[in-house]
Coordinates of C-alpha atoms and ligand atoms in Angstrom, one line a residue:
M506 CA -8.5 11.7 70.5
L507 CA -10.8 9.0 69.1
S508 CA -7.9 6.4 68.3
G509 CA -9.3 2.9 69.0
K510 CA -12.5 3.9 69.3
N511 CA -15.3 2.1 67.0
I512 CA -17.9 4.3 66.7
L513 CA -21.3 3.0 65.2
V514 CA -23.0 6.0 63.1
G515 CA -26.8 5.7 62.7
I516 CA -28.3 7.3 60.0
T517 CA -32.2 7.8 59.1
G518 CA -34.3 9.1 56.5
G519 CA -34.0 13.1 57.1
I520 CA -33.3 15.7 55.4
A521 CA -30.2 16.4 57.9
A522 CA -28.4 12.9 56.6
Y523 CA -26.2 14.9 55.1
K524 CA -24.5 16.5 57.9
A525 CA -23.5 13.2 58.9
C526 CA -21.2 12.8 56.5
E527 CA -19.2 15.4 57.6
L528 CA -19.3 14.2 61.6
I529 CA -17.9 10.8 59.8
R530 CA -15.0 13.0 58.7
M531 CA -14.5 14.8 61.6
F532 CA -14.3 11.1 63.9
K533 CA -12.0 9.9 61.4
R534 CA -9.8 12.9 61.4
Q535 CA -9.5 12.2 64.7
N536 CA -8.7 8.2 64.2
A537 CA -11.4 6.7 65.1
N538 CA -13.0 3.4 63.4
V539 CA -16.4 4.4 62.0
K540 CA -18.8 2.0 61.0
V541 CA -22.2 3.1 59.4
I542 CA -25.7 1.9 59.7
C543 CA -28.2 3.5 57.2
T544 CA -32.4 3.0 57.7
P545 CA -33.4 1.9 54.0
N546 CA -35.0 6.1 54.0
A547 CA -31.6 7.3 54.7
F548 CA -30.5 6.6 51.3
N549 CA -33.2 8.9 49.6
F550 CA -30.8 11.5 51.3
V551 CA -27.3 10.3 51.2
T552 CA -25.6 7.6 48.9
K553 CA -23.9 4.1 50.3
L554 CA -20.5 4.8 47.8
T555 CA -20.3 8.5 49.7
L556 CA -20.8 6.8 52.9
Q557 CA -18.0 4.0 52.1
N558 CA -15.8 6.7 51.1
L559 CA -16.2 8.8 54.0
S560 CA -15.8 5.7 57.0
Q561 CA -13.4 3.8 54.5
N562 CA -15.6 0.8 55.6
E563 CA -18.4 -1.6 54.8
V564 CA -22.0 0.3 55.2
Y565 CA -24.8 -1.5 56.5
S566 CA -28.5 -1.3 55.7
Q567 CA -29.9 -4.8 55.2
E568 CA -31.2 -6.5 58.1
F569 CA -30.1 -10.1 56.6
E570 CA -27.0 -9.2 54.6
V571 CA -25.0 -11.5 56.8
L572 CA -21.2 -11.4 56.3
E573 CA -20.0 -12.8 59.6
Y574 CA -20.8 -15.5 61.2
K575 CA -22.8 -13.5 64.0
P576 CA -25.6 -12.2 62.6
E577 CA -25.0 -8.1 62.0
H578 CA -27.4 -6.6 64.7
I579 CA -25.2 -8.3 67.4
S580 CA -21.7 -8.2 65.9
L581 CA -22.1 -4.4 65.1
A582 CA -23.8 -3.9 68.8
Q583 CA -20.9 -5.9 70.3
E584 CA -17.9 -4.3 68.6
S585 CA -18.8 -0.9 68.8
D586 CA -17.8 1.7 72.3
I587 CA -20.5 4.1 71.2
M588 CA -23.3 4.7 68.7
V589 CA -24.2 7.9 67.6
I590 CA -27.9 8.3 65.3
V591 CA -27.6 11.5 63.2
P592 CA -30.2 12.1 62.4
A593 CA -32.8 10.8 64.8
T594 CA -36.1 11.2 62.8
A595 CA -39.4 11.4 64.9
N596 CA -40.3 7.6 63.2
T597 CA -37.2 6.1 64.6
I598 CA -37.0 7.4 67.8
G599 CA -40.9 6.2 68.1
K600 CA -39.8 2.8 67.1
I601 CA -36.8 2.8 69.2
A602 CA -38.8 3.6 72.8
N603 CA -41.3 1.1 72.0
G604 CA -38.8 -1.6 71.3
I605 CA -39.8 -2.4 67.5
C606 CA -36.7 -3.7 65.6
D607 CA -38.0 -3.5 62.0
N608 CA -34.5 -2.5 60.1
L609 CA -31.5 -3.4 61.0
L610 CA -30.9 0.1 62.8
T611 CA -33.5 -0.4 65.4
S612 CA -32.7 -4.0 65.9
V613 CA -29.1 -2.9 66.6
V614 CA -30.3 -0.2 68.7
C615 CA -32.1 -3.0 70.3
A616 CA -29.0 -5.3 71.1
F617 CA -26.9 -2.3 71.7
T618 CA -25.6 -2.4 75.6
K619 CA -23.1 0.9 75.7
T620 CA -24.1 4.1 75.5
I621 CA -26.6 5.5 72.4
L622 CA -26.3 9.4 71.1
L623 CA -29.6 10.5 69.2
A624 CA -29.2 13.8 67.7
P625 CA -32.9 14.4 66.4
A626 CA -33.8 16.5 63.7
M627 CA -37.3 17.3 62.1
N628 CA -40.0 20.1 61.8
S629 CA -40.9 22.2 64.7
G630 CA -44.4 20.5 65.1
M631 CA -43.0 17.0 65.0
W632 CA -41.0 17.7 67.8
Q633 CA -43.6 19.7 70.0
N634 CA -45.9 16.5 69.6
K635 CA -47.2 15.8 72.8
I636 CA -46.1 11.4 71.8
I637 CA -42.9 12.8 70.4
Q638 CA -42.0 14.4 73.6
K639 CA -43.1 11.3 75.3
N640 CA -40.6 9.1 73.8
I641 CA -38.0 11.3 74.1
E642 CA -38.6 11.4 78.1
K643 CA -38.7 7.7 78.2
L644 CA -35.4 7.1 76.4
E645 CA -33.8 9.5 78.6
Q646 CA -35.1 7.8 81.6
N647 CA -33.8 4.5 79.7
G648 CA -30.3 5.7 79.3
Y649 CA -30.4 7.2 76.3
E650 CA -28.6 10.4 75.7
I651 CA -30.2 13.2 73.8
I652 CA -28.5 16.3 71.7
G653 CA -30.4 19.3 70.9
P654 CA -32.4 20.1 68.7
E655 CA -31.8 23.4 68.4
E656 CA -33.6 26.7 66.9
G657 CA -32.9 28.0 63.7
F658 CA -34.0 27.6 59.8
L659 CA -35.5 24.3 58.7
A660 CA -35.4 22.5 55.6
C661 CA -39.2 23.1 55.6
G662 CA -38.7 27.1 55.0
T663 CA -39.6 28.4 58.5
N664 CA -37.4 28.9 61.2
G665 CA -38.3 27.2 65.0
I666 CA -36.9 24.4 67.4
G667 CA -36.0 21.2 65.1
R668 CA -33.1 22.0 63.8
L669 CA -30.1 19.1 64.3
C670 CA -27.4 20.0 66.6
S671 CA -24.2 21.8 65.6
L672 CA -21.8 19.3 64.4
E673 CA -19.0 20.1 67.0
K674 CA -21.8 19.8 70.5
I675 CA -22.5 16.2 68.9
F676 CA -18.3 15.6 68.3
Q677 CA -17.4 16.8 71.7
R678 CA -20.5 15.2 73.1
T679 CA -19.3 11.8 72.0
V680 CA -15.8 12.4 72.6
D681 CA -16.9 13.4 76.6
I682 CA -19.4 10.3 76.7
L683 CA -16.6 8.2 75.5
D684 CA -14.0 9.7 78.1
S685 CA -16.7 9.8 81.3
K686 CA -16.8 6.0 80.9
K687 CA -13.5 5.7 82.4
K688 CA -14.2 7.4 85.3
L689 CA -15.8 5.0 86.9
S690 CA -15.8 1.8 85.1
G691 CA -15.2 -1.4 86.9
K692 CA -16.5 0.3 90.2
K693 CA -20.0 -1.3 91.8
I694 CA -21.9 1.7 93.3
V695 CA -24.8 1.2 96.0
I696 CA -26.6 4.1 96.2
T697 CA -29.9 4.7 98.1
A698 CA -32.6 7.6 97.7
G699 CA -35.9 8.5 99.1
G700 CA -37.6 9.0 102.4
T701 CA -38.5 5.3 104.0
I702 CA -42.1 4.7 104.6
E703 CA -43.2 3.3 107.9
N704 CA -46.4 1.5 107.9
I705 CA -49.1 2.2 110.9
D706 CA -51.9 0.5 109.5
P707 CA -52.6 -0.7 106.7
V708 CA -53.6 3.2 105.0
R709 CA -51.1 4.8 107.4
F710 CA -47.6 5.5 107.5
I711 CA -44.7 7.8 108.8
S712 CA -42.3 9.1 106.6
N713 CA -40.7 12.6 105.3
Y714 CA -40.3 15.0 102.4
S715 CA -37.0 13.4 100.6
S716 CA -38.2 13.3 97.0
G717 CA -35.1 11.1 96.0
K718 CA -33.9 13.5 93.3
M719 CA -30.2 13.7 94.7
G720 CA -29.9 9.9 95.1
I721 CA -31.5 9.4 91.7
A722 CA -29.1 12.4 89.8
L723 CA -25.9 10.2 91.9
A724 CA -27.0 7.1 90.2
D725 CA -28.0 8.3 86.6
T726 CA -24.4 9.9 86.8
A727 CA -22.2 6.8 88.4
F728 CA -24.3 4.7 85.6
K729 CA -23.2 7.8 83.2
F730 CA -19.4 7.5 84.1
G731 CA -19.3 3.9 83.5
A732 CA -20.1 2.2 86.9
D733 CA -22.1 -0.6 87.9
V734 CA -24.9 0.5 89.8
V735 CA -27.4 -0.5 92.1
L736 CA -29.9 2.1 93.4
I737 CA -32.0 1.4 96.1
S738 CA -35.0 3.3 96.4
T739 CA -38.7 4.1 98.3
V740 CA -39.4 6.0 94.7
N741 CA -40.3 4.5 91.8
V742 CA -37.6 4.5 89.2
N743 CA -37.5 2.7 85.3
R744 CA -33.7 3.0 84.6
A745 CA -31.5 0.6 82.6
Y746 CA -29.5 -0.4 85.5
N747 CA -30.4 -2.1 88.3
V748 CA -33.1 -0.3 90.7
I749 CA -33.9 -2.6 94.1
K750 CA -37.9 -0.9 95.6
V751 CA -37.6 -0.7 99.1
K752 CA -40.5 0.7 101.6
S753 CA -39.4 1.0 105.1
A754 CA -35.5 0.9 106.8
I755 CA -35.7 -2.0 107.9
D756 CA -36.2 -3.4 104.1
M757 CA -33.6 -0.7 103.2
Q758 CA -30.9 -2.2 105.5
N759 CA -31.6 -5.7 104.3
A760 CA -31.0 -4.7 100.9
V761 CA -28.1 -2.5 101.7
E762 CA -26.2 -5.8 103.5
Q763 CA -27.0 -7.7 100.5
E764 CA -25.2 -5.3 98.2
F765 CA -22.7 -3.6 100.1
L766 CA -20.1 -6.8 100.2
K767 CA -19.5 -6.6 96.6
A768 CA -19.5 -2.7 96.3
D769 CA -16.6 -0.5 95.9
C770 CA -18.9 2.3 97.5
L771 CA -22.1 3.1 99.2
I772 CA -23.8 6.5 99.2
M773 CA -26.4 6.6 101.7
A774 CA -28.5 9.5 100.3
A775 CA -32.1 8.2 101.6
A776 CA -33.8 9.8 104.5
V777 CA -34.1 7.1 106.6
A778 CA -36.8 7.4 109.3
D779 CA -35.4 7.2 113.0
Y780 CA -38.7 5.8 114.4
R781 CA -40.9 3.7 113.2
A782 CA -44.6 1.9 114.7
K783 CA -43.7 -0.4 117.6
N784 CA -46.9 -2.3 116.4
I785 CA -48.1 -2.0 112.8
Y786 CA -52.1 -2.3 112.7
P787 CA -53.3 -5.4 110.7
E788 CA -56.4 -3.5 110.1
K789 CA -57.3 0.3 109.7
M790 CA -57.1 1.8 113.0
K791 CA -60.7 3.1 114.1
K792 CA -61.7 6.6 115.4
T793 CA -62.3 6.3 118.7
S794 CA -63.9 8.8 121.0
D795 CA -60.8 9.7 122.8
N796 CA -59.7 13.1 122.1
E797 CA -55.9 12.2 122.3
I798 CA -54.1 8.7 120.9
S799 CA -50.4 7.6 121.7
I800 CA -48.7 5.4 118.7
E801 CA -45.4 4.0 120.4
L802 CA -42.4 4.5 118.4
I803 CA -39.5 2.4 118.1
K804 CA -36.2 3.3 117.0
N805 CA -35.0 1.8 113.7
P806 CA -31.5 1.0 112.7
D807 CA -28.8 3.4 111.9
I808 CA -28.0 1.6 108.5
L809 CA -25.4 4.1 107.6
Q810 CA -23.1 3.4 111.5
E811 CA -24.3 -0.3 111.3
I812 CA -22.8 -0.7 107.5
C813 CA -19.6 1.4 108.7
K814 CA -18.8 -1.5 111.5
K815 CA -18.5 -4.2 108.4
K816 CA -16.3 -2.0 106.3
S817 CA -13.6 -3.1 104.0
S818 CA -11.9 -1.7 101.5
Q819 CA -15.3 -0.2 100.8
V820 CA -15.7 4.0 100.4
V821 CA -18.7 4.8 102.6
V822 CA -20.7 8.1 102.0
G823 CA -23.2 9.4 104.2
F824 CA -25.7 12.7 103.9
C825 CA -26.6 14.6 106.3
A826 CA -29.3 17.1 106.4
E827 CA -29.3 19.9 108.6
S828 CA -31.8 23.1 110.0
E829 CA -28.5 24.9 111.8
N830 CA -25.0 24.3 112.6
L831 CA -24.1 22.6 109.0
V832 CA -20.4 21.9 109.4
K833 CA -20.3 21.6 113.1
N834 CA -23.4 18.8 113.1
A835 CA -21.1 17.5 109.9
E836 CA -18.4 17.3 111.9
E837 CA -19.7 15.5 114.7
K838 CA -21.7 13.1 112.7
I839 CA -19.0 11.6 110.1
I840 CA -17.2 10.6 112.9
K841 CA -20.6 9.3 115.4
K842 CA -21.3 7.5 111.8
G843 CA -17.6 6.1 111.1
C844 CA -18.1 6.8 107.1
D845 CA -15.2 8.5 104.7
Y846 CA -17.0 11.2 103.4
L847 CA -20.4 13.0 104.3
I848 CA -22.4 15.4 102.3
A849 CA -24.0 17.8 104.0
N850 CA -26.7 20.6 102.8
D851 CA -28.9 23.2 104.7
I852 CA -32.7 22.3 104.6
S853 CA -33.8 25.5 106.2
R854 CA -33.1 26.8 102.4
S855 CA -36.2 26.2 100.6
D856 CA -33.8 27.5 96.8
I857 CA -32.1 24.2 97.9
G858 CA -32.5 20.6 98.9
F859 CA -35.8 18.6 99.5
S860 CA -38.2 18.2 96.6
S861 CA -35.8 21.0 94.7
D862 CA -33.8 20.1 91.6
Y863 CA -31.5 22.5 92.7
N864 CA -28.5 21.6 95.9
E865 CA -25.8 23.5 97.7
V866 CA -23.7 21.1 99.9
I867 CA -20.4 20.9 101.4
V868 CA -18.5 17.5 101.1
L869 CA -16.8 16.7 104.3
N870 CA -14.2 13.9 104.4
K871 CA -12.9 12.0 107.7
Q872 CA -9.8 13.8 108.2
G873 CA -11.8 17.0 108.2
G874 CA -11.5 18.5 104.8
I875 CA -14.4 20.6 103.5
T876 CA -14.9 21.2 99.9
K877 CA -18.1 23.9 99.2
L878 CA -20.3 22.6 96.2
E879 CA -21.8 25.9 95.2
R880 CA -25.5 26.3 94.4
S881 CA -26.1 24.0 91.2
D882 CA -28.7 21.4 89.7
K883 CA -28.7 18.2 91.6
Y884 CA -27.5 16.4 88.6
K885 CA -23.8 18.8 88.4
I886 CA -23.6 18.3 92.1
A887 CA -23.7 14.5 91.6
E888 CA -20.7 15.4 89.0
Q889 CA -18.7 17.1 91.1
I890 CA -19.5 14.8 94.2
F891 CA -18.2 12.2 91.9
E892 CA -15.1 14.3 91.3
V893 CA -14.2 15.5 94.5
I894 CA -14.8 11.9 96.3
Y895 CA -12.5 9.7 93.5
G896 CA -10.2 12.6 93.3
Q897 CA -9.5 12.5 97.1
E898 CA -9.6 8.6 96.7
R899 CA -7.1 8.5 94.3
N900 CA -4.7 10.8 96.2
I901 CA -4.7 8.4 99.1
Q902 CA -4.1 5.8 96.7
D903 CA -0.8 7.4 95.4
N904 CA 0.2 8.2 99.3
R905 CA -0.3 4.7 100.1
E906 CA 1.3 3.1 96.8
F907 CA 4.7 6.1 97.4
C908 CA 4.9 4.8 100.8
T909 CA 5.1 1.5 100.8
S910 CA 7.7 1.7 97.8
E911 CA 9.7 4.1 100.1
S912 CA 9.2 1.9 103.0
C913 CA 7.8 4.6 105.1
Ligands
CTP495 N1 -29.3 7.2 108.4 C1 -29.3 5.6 108.0 N2 -30.3 4.9 109.1 C2 -31.0 5.9 109.8 C3 -31.0 7.3 110.1 C4 -29.8 8.1 109.1 O1 -28.5 5.1 107.4 N3 -31.5 5.4 110.5 C5 -28.4 7.3 107.2 C6 -28.8 8.8 106.5 O2 -29.2 8.1 105.2 C7 -28.1 9.5 106.1 C8 -26.9 9.8 107.4 O3 -27.2 8.5 107.9 O4 -26.7 9.3 104.8 C9 -27.2 10.9 108.4 O5 -28.6 10.9 108.3 P1 -29.5 12.6 109.1 O6 -31.1 12.4 109.3 O7 -28.7 13.6 108.8 O8 -28.7 11.6 110.6 P2 -29.4 11.3 111.8 O9 -28.3 10.1 112.0 O10 -31.1 10.4 111.8 O11 -29.8 12.2 112.8 P3 -30.4 13.4 113.1 O12 -32.0 12.9 112.4 O13 -30.8 13.3 114.7 O14 -29.9 14.7 112.4

């Protein structure tokens, strides 16, 4: 299952360190090449000799113990497919979240460009500490994967949350991450998110209720699946992939046009304002004695429709927000816009869509095929969208290759 995979296991100084020994065996049983890196305190709980025997490799811990021509924090980071830190103590989590590199393990983490999976284990009070939770949130936002902790009997003699996640789950998550990285690797995917903001004057604007959550979930998922991601967003997002912050529809169109040429796929999840103010007042508009005022609006470009005219091999996916006749309107829209797929959702429902963490959509392709994705959280929906689209694209590709070889 893990043949040819290089797994770097990081062990920090917590009582759950002894469990890392069994995890190393589980990886080795599946033919992974395992290297181990320990913080100095980890050796209070496990010995170097045990880890060397289990991993059948050198165990690393000292920062300046150079065995090769490259410093270890570079070579270990470059040669590994994934790093799994078991257990991750509150101390190491805090250091990683703040970019501190004061030992070999934290230096390797800093230089590591692939996925790092952390399995925290600590006392309940430490885990629930707001500062620790903020550090965890920061790590998640920056693309680190966190697994657990679980509730159960803790080494300090109490029951509660803080116990290391079961080794079977850590093992399975490692396998899943290594597998999922293959799904979209080598693909450049451009995704737009959020509602555009069309200024009227320096303090007022026209916008909509889009939270950007669906687009961000798609971007995070594409990144998890190994794609080279560019997120063009009106919402502030701090991620390990490339995020281009934009405001208006015109800004968004410029960014999309720039990125589209090198892209394999564009997903327009943004809610683009159809109109903008014809004149943007440079100073704040003053109240007058009139009871009514009019603001003249002009049409924004239709980014999706325009880009579809320039499309070559790219897969272009639109979204469509409808409050009635979902399927009929979506069928008309996919033809009008000229995109390959349209993800349609019903915005009249309060349990899905705008601002909600949940969605329920239909995926329509340009041949008229419909796949319904049942109500689920936006991250699950994002995974399913990629599975449906890339599943269908693979079939199209296979048919094309078959037709060429059989000269049909
Ligand atoms: N879209 C776009 N540029 C616009 C308006 C919409 O690129 N000026 C894109 C959206 O990002 C979405 C798709 O077109 O992917 C459909 O958006 P939607 O708001 O449902 O449709 P509209 O074209 O605006 O039509 P209507 O508002 O009349 O339903």
